[in-house]
Coordinates of C-alpha atoms in Angstrom, one line a residue:
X1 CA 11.4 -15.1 -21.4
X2 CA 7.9 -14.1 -22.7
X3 CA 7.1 -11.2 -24.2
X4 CA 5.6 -8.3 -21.6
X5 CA 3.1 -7.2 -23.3
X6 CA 0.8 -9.7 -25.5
X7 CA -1.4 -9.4 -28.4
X8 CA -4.7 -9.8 -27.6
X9 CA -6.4 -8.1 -30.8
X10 CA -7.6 -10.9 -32.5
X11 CA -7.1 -10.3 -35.6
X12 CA -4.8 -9.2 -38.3
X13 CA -4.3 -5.9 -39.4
X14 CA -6.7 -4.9 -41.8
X15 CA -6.9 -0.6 -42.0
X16 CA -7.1 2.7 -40.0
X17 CA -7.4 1.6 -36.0
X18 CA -7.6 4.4 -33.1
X19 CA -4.3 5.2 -32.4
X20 CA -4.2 5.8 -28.5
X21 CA -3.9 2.9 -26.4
X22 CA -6.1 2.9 -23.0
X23 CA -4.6 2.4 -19.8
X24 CA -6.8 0.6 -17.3
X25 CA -5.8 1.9 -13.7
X26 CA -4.0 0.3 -11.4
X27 CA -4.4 -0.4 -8.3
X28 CA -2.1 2.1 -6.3
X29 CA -3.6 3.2 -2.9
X30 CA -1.3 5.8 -1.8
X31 CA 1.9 7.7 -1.9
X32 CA 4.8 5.6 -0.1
X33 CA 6.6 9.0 0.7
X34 CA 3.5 11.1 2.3
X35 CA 2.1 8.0 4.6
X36 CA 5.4 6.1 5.9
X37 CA 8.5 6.6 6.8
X38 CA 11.4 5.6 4.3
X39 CA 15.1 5.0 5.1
X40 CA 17.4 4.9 2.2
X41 CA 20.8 3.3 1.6
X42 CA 19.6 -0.2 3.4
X43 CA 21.4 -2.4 1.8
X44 CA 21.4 -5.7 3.6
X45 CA 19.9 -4.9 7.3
X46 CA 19.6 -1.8 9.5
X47 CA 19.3 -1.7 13.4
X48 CA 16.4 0.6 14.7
X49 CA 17.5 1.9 18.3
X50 CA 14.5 2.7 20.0
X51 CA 14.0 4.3 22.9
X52 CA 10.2 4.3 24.7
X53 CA 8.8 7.5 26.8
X54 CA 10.4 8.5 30.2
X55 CA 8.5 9.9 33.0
X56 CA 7.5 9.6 36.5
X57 CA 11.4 11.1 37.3
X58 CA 11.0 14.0 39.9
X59 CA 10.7 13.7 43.2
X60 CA 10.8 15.9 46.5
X61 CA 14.7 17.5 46.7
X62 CA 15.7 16.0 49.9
X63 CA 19.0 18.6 50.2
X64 CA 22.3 17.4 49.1
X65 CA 22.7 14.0 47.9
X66 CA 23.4 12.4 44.3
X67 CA 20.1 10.6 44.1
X68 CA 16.4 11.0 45.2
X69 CA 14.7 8.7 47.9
X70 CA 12.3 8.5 45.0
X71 CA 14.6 6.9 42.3
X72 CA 12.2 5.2 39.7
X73 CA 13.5 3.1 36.9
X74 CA 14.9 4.3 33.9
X75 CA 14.4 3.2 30.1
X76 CA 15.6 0.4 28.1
X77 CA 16.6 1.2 24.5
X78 CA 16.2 -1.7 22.4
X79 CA 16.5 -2.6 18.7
X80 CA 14.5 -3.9 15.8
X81 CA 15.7 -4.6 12.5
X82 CA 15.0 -3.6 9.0
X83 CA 15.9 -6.8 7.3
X84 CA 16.1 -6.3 3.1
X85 CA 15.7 -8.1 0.2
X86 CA 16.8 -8.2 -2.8
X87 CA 13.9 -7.0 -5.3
X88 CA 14.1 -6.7 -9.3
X89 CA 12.5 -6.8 -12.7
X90 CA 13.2 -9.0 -15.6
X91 CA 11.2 -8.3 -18.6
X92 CA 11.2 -8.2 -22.2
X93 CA 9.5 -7.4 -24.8
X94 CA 10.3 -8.8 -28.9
X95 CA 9.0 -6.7 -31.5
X96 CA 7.2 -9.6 -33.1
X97 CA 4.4 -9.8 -31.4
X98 CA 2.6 -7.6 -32.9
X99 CA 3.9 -7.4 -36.6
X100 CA 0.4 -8.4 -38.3
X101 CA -1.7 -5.0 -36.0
X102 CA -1.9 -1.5 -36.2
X103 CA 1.1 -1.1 -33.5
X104 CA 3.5 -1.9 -36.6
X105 CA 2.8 1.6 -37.8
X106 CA 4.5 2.7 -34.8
X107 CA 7.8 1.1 -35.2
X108 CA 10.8 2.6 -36.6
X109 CA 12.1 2.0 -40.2
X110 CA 14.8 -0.4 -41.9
X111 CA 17.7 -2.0 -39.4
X112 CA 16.1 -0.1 -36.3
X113 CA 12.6 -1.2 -36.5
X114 CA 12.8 -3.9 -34.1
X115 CA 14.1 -1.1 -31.3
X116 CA 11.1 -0.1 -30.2
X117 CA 12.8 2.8 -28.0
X118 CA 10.5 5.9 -28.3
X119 CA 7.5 4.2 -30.0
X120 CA 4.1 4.3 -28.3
X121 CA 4.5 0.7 -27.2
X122 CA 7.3 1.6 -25.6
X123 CA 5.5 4.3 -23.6
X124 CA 2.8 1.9 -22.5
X125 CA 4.9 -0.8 -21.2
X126 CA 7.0 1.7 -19.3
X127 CA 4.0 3.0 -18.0
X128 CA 2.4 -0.4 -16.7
X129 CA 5.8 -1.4 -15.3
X130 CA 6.3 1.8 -13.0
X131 CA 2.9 1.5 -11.6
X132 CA 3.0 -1.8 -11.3
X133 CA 6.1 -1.1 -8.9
X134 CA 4.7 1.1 -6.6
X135 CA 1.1 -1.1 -6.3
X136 CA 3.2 -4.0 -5.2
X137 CA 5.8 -2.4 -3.1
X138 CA 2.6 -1.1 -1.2
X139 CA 1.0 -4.3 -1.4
X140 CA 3.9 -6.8 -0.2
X141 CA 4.1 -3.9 2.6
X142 CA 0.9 -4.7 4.6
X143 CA 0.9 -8.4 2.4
X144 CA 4.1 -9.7 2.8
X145 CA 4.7 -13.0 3.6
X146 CA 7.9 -15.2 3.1
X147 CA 6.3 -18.4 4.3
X148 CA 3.4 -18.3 2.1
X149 CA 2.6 -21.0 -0.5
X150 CA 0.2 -18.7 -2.6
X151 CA 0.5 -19.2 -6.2
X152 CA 1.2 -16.0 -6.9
X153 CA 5.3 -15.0 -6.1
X154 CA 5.8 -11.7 -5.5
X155 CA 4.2 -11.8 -2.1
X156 CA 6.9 -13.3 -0.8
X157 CA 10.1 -11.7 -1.0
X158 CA 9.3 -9.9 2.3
X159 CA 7.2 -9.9 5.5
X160 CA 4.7 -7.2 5.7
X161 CA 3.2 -5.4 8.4
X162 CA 0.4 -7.6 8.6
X163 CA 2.8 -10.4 9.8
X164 CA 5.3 -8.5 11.8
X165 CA 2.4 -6.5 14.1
X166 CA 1.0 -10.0 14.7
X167 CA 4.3 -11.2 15.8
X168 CA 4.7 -8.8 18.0
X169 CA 1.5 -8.2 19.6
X170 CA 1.2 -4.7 18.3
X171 CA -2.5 -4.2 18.8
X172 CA -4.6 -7.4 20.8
X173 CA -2.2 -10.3 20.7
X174 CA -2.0 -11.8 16.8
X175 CA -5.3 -10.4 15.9
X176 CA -7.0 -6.8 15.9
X177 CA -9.8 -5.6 18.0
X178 CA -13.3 -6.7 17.0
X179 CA -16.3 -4.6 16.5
X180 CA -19.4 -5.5 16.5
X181 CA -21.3 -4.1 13.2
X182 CA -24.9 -4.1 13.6
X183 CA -26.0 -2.7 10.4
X184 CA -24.0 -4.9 7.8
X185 CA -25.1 -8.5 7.0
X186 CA -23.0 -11.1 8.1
X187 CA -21.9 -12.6 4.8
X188 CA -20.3 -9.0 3.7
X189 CA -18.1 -9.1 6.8
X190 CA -16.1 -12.0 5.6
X191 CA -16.5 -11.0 1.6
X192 CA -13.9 -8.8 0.4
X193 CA -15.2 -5.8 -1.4
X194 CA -19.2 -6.0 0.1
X195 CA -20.9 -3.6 1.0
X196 CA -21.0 -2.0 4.3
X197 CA -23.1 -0.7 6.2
X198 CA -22.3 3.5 7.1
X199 CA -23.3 3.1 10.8
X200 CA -20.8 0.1 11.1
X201 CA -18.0 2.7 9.3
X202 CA -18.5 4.6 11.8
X203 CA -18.3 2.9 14.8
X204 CA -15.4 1.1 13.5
X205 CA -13.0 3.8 13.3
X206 CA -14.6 5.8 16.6
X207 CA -13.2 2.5 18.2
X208 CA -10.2 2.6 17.2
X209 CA -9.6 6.1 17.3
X210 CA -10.9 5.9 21.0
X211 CA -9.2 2.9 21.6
X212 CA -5.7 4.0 20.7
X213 CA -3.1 4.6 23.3
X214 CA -2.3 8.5 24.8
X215 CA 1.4 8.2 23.2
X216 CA -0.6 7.4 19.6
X217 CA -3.4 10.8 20.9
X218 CA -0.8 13.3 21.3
X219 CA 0.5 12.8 17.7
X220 CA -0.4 15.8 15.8
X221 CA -3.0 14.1 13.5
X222 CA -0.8 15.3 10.1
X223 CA 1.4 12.9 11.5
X224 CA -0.7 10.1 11.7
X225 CA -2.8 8.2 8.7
X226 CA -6.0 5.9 8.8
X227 CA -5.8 2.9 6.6
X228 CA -9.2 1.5 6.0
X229 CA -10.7 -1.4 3.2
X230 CA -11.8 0.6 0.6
X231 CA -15.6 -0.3 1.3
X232 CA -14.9 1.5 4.8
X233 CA -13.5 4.6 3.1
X234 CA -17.1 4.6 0.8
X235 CA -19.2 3.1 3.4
X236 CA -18.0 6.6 5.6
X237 CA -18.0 8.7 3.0
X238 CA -22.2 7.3 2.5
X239 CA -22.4 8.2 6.2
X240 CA -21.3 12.0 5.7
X241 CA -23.2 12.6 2.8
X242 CA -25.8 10.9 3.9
X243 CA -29.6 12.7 2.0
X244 CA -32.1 11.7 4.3
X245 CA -34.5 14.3 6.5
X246 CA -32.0 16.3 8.6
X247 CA -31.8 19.5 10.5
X248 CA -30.3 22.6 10.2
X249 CA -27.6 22.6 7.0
X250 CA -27.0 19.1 6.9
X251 CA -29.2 17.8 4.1
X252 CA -27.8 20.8 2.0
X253 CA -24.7 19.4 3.0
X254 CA -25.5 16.2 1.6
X255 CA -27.5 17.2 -1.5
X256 CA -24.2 18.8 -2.8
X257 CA -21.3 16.5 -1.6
X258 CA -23.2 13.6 -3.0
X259 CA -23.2 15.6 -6.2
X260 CA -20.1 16.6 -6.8
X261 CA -17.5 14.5 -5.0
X262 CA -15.3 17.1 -4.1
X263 CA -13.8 15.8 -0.3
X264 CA -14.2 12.1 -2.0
X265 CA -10.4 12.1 -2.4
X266 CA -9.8 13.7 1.0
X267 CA -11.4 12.2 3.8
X268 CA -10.1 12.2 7.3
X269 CA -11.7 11.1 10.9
X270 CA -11.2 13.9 13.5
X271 CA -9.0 15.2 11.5
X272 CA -6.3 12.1 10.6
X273 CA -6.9 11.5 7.4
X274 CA -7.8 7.9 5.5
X275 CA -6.0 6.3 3.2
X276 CA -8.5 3.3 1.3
X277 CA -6.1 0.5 0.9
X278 CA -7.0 -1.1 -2.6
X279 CA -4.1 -3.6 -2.0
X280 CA -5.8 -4.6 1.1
X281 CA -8.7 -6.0 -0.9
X282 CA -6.1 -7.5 -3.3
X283 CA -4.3 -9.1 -0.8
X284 CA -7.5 -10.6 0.6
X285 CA -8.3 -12.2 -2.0
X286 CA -5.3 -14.0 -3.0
X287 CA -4.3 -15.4 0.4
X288 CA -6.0 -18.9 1.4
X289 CA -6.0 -21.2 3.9
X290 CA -2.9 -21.3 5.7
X291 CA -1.7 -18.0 4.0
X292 CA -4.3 -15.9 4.9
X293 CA -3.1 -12.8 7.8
X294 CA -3.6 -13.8 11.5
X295 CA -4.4 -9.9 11.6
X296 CA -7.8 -10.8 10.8
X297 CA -8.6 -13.6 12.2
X298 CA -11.2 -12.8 14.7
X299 CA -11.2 -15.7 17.2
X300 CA -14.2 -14.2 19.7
X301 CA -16.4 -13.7 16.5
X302 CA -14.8 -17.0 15.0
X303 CA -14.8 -15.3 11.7
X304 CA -11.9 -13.9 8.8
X305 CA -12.5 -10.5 8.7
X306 CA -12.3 -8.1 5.4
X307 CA -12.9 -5.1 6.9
X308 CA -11.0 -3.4 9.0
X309 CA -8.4 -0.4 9.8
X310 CA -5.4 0.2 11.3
X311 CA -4.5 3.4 12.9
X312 CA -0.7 4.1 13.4
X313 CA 1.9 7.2 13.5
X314 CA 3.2 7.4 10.1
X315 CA 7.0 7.9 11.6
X316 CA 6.0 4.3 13.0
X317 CA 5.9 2.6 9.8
X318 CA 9.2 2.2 7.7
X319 CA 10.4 1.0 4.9
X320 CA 14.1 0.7 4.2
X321 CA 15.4 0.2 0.8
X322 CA 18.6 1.3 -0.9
X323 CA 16.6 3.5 -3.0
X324 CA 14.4 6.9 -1.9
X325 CA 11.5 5.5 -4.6
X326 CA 11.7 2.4 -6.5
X327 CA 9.2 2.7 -9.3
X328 CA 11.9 5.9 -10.6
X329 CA 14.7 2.6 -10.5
X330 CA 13.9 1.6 -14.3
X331 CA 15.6 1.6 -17.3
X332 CA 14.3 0.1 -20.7
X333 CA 16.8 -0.7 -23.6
X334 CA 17.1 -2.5 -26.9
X335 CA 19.9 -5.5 -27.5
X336 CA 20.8 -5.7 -30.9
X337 CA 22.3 -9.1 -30.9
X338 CA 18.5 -10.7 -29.7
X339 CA 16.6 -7.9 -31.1
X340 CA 14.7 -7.9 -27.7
X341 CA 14.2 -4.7 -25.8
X342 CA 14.6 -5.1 -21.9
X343 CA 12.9 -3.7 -19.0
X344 CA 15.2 -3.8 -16.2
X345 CA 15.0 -2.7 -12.7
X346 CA 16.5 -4.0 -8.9
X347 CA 16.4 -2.4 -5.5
X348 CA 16.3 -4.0 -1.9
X349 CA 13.1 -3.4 0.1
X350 CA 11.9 -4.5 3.4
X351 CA 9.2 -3.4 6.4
X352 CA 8.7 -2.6 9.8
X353 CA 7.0 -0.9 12.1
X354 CA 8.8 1.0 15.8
X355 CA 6.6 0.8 18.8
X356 CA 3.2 -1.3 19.6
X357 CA 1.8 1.9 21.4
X358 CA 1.6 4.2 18.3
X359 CA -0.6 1.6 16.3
X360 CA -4.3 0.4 17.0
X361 CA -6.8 -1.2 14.7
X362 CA -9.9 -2.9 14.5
X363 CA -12.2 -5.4 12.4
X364 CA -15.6 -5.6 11.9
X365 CA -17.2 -8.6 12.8

């Protein structure tokens, strides 16, 4: 098994080198716990009983029998299922590779220097593999796809939201809603990360915020999330700080959020707040051909959309897993008889959503 973490310093030691090591930032677009549902102790698969709304039951009291003239139909409780799999990480990490750097300076002394439990390298691969762990539980959640002949693995030891609300026709058949964006060249709508256009952010989500079904409205909006491409979440956030002529307060407004940032990080539509879905973008880019999400493809428009958002009740969402959050399922140790240390960690994980009425979403097109 090859090492985790390579040396790329390109040459040998020589003297004094900073000794912090910078972390690039990963790609981690929300909190698992605060914007889905998660039900623990799934170890193989778990039966969702759902039961849909009930109304349209009274009817004029027609004196003493068991039933009304007026007897409408009752509910149907029906299941879905929260099918696992089983999920892990197999690493290591030799102390090797890199004897001839500054990194030596960091490793212990006489029979324990290859245990590299405690150094800073240590530390840094820890660090890396935990948020690796949450970016691609998130990821494969939306992602997911067991059938998919992408190069890259880990996409498909689950189905993902993406798939499953196509299969079942959660929002218009296997596809989202189209909208029409009128201020966004056409070339950006089918690159990922371009540039949108704020009028086209805009009407996006006002269409599928409009759009969305009464039992989705009623939700109090702390119960429900936005998820959006990230160049939606900036392309709206351009819209609302927006610095041209104005009236009243709102060029203030503007002048000072564009400065400072401060409701950057917190951004909601009519009060349902957005989550900007970096994996989304991922995703997008490494799905071709065959593998890339019916979700987005927008047959009127004849296009693959990379914009879009989805719109659901975050108690509709779920996640079951044997764990309550994977990335804390780690554990890094050192085997004397290899003089490897080892980076273990294993969980199940799997994805769902409850009912087609609390979701809605849309693509620009």
């Amino acid at each position: 098994m090859a090492n985790i973490a390579l040396d790329g310093l390109g040459a040998n030691y020589q003297g004094t080198y900073a000794s912090k090591i910078l972390l690039e930032p990963m790609f981690r677009s929300d909190d698992i716990m605060r914007n889905y549902t998660v039900y623990p102790n799934v170890k193989y698969k778990q039966n969702l009983m759902l039961a849909p709304k009930l109304s349209g039951i009274t009817a004029l009291n027609t004196g003493c029998t068991t039933t009304n003239t007026c007897d409408p139909a009752g509910f149907t409780v029906a299941p879905k299922v929260i099918t696992v799999s089983n999920v892990s990480v197999k690493q290591s990490q030799c102390w090797d590779e890199f004897k001839d750097q500054f990194i030596v300076e960091s490793y212990k002394n006489g029979l324990n220097m290859p245990d590299l439990t405690g150094t800073q390298l240590a530390e840094v691969i820890i660090n890396r593999v935990r948020h690796g762990i949450q970016s691609d539980v998130v990821r494969n959640m939306w992602a997911g796809n067991t059938a998919a002949a992408v190069a890259d693995c880990t996409y498909t030891w689950a189905d993902g939201l993406w798939k499953t609300m196509s299969a079942g026709g959660a929002i218009n058949g296997t596809q989202m809603n189209e909208v029409t964006a009128t201020g966004t060249a056409a070339g950006n709508l089918i690159a990922v990360g371009a540039t949108i256009g704020a009028s086209d952010a805009v009407a996006l989500l006002t269409n599928v915020f409009d759009g969305a079904s009464a039992e989705l409205q009623q939700i109090p909006a702390s119960e429900k999330r936005m998820f959006v491409t990230p160049n939606i979440y900036n392309a709206y956030y351009g819209a609302l700080t927006s610095i041209a002529v104005g009236t009243n307060n709102g060029v203030d407004y503007g002048h000072s959020e564009a400065q400072s940032g401060v409701n950057y990080a917190r951004l909601s539509f009519r009060g349902v707040e957005l989550v900007p879905m970096y994996e989304w973008d991922v995703a997008l880019t490494a799905l071709t051909g065959a593998d890339l999400p019916a979700l987005f493809t927008c047959a009127t428009a004849g296009i693959q959309a990379t914009q879009g958002c989805i719109y659901a009740a975050k108690d509709n969402l779920i996640i079951g897993s044997n764990v309550t959050d994977p990335d804390t399922q780690l554990k890094m140790f050192y085997d004397e008889v290899s003089d490897n240390m080892y980076i273990r960690s294993n969980f199940t994980m799997g994805y769902q959503y409850g009912f087609n009425s609390l979701v809605n979403g849309a693509c620009l097109v």
